[in-house]
């Protein structure tokens, strides 16, 4: 039983009553999280990728970007700086870069966990369920694996022949392993429709996720989708507000893609149901090269400033940067 039915969801997605939707989403966020906003420091440690996703600037065939890989010591140094500056969650993210062996990722996780009182999230793409299980044993707490869309034909097209079933199998295996699991979609991919977004919302809700991220599609000039229209920002805000109504206790980030439309995009997201922000703490020398879409990491800041700026953003809304790890509040139904 959903808290909203498909017709109501469609009504709100079409802009039927934005004021009511955003007010309700803000109330539900407040009831579940109070004034606390969780901050996740994201270390984008490699922009090398073996995939060809048509939407993403890191895709392997893109020869226009300057590729980098941080060494283990560099990753540990950045994680340390983030932790010392108050971050309670370190997100390790990269392209699908298999040069980081299972053992190496395991060592990085173990070392971060032994040195700092933080949660570690892995966003490393399609590594095997066995590898993720091993990293869970090493101490990793969470994963972030977006489905990008829940339409299998669109998925197959945008990810060049890959199968949504396989991605979903991985997401479910990670839940079984015991991870807090995050997933989500991109709003406004080629071929999407409002009916598809309704289906996405219900599908993501059924997955009982600990975190759901949904940001607008932003075309990258060096991808096959360079001429595709940018995702609709209002539909994106409505989507996350509806996620909040359907998943009251799930962590929902105000994605950095929102800031590509409006410098206050993440603030608006936090006022409309989101309760998480994920500042990049990638070293200044590499930040701009993590160019998933234009505008990403365009401001050159060091780790300290990145976290301070995020905290200031939270305070500017009269919210409070949480001093906890912001672990998932939601309990999954036993099936
Ligand atoms: N390689 C891993 C994976 O694909 O799961 C993690 C890194 S990937 C760059 C992180 C996320 O960036 C993807 O899940 C996708 O949602 C987002 N992304 C990539 N290209 C995008 C674009 N053009 N617009 C909006 N989001 C995009
Ligand atoms: Fe690689 Fe992830 Fe980008 Fe796909 S979305 S090209 S897997 S970094």
Short mmCIF file of C-alpha atoms in Angstrom, two decimals, residues 15 46 93 114 131 170 246 257 259 265:
data_model
loop_
_atom_site.label_atom_id
_atom_site.label_comp_id
_atom_site.label_asym_id
_atom_site.label_seq_id
_atom_site.Cartn_x
_atom_site.Cartn_y
_atom_site.Cartn_z
CA UNK A 15 2.93 20.31 -11.46
CA UNK A 46 39.50 7.73 -10.22
CA UNK A 93 33.42 6.88 -5.81
CA UNK A 114 40.53 1.72 11.82
CA UNK A 131 33.78 -8.40 -3.96
CA UNK A 170 23.45 -6.64 -7.53
CA UNK A 246 6.63 7.65 -0.33
CA UNK A 257 23.50 18.31 -10.37
CA UNK A 259 23.44 23.38 -8.64
CA UNK A 265 19.74 24.30 -6.29
#
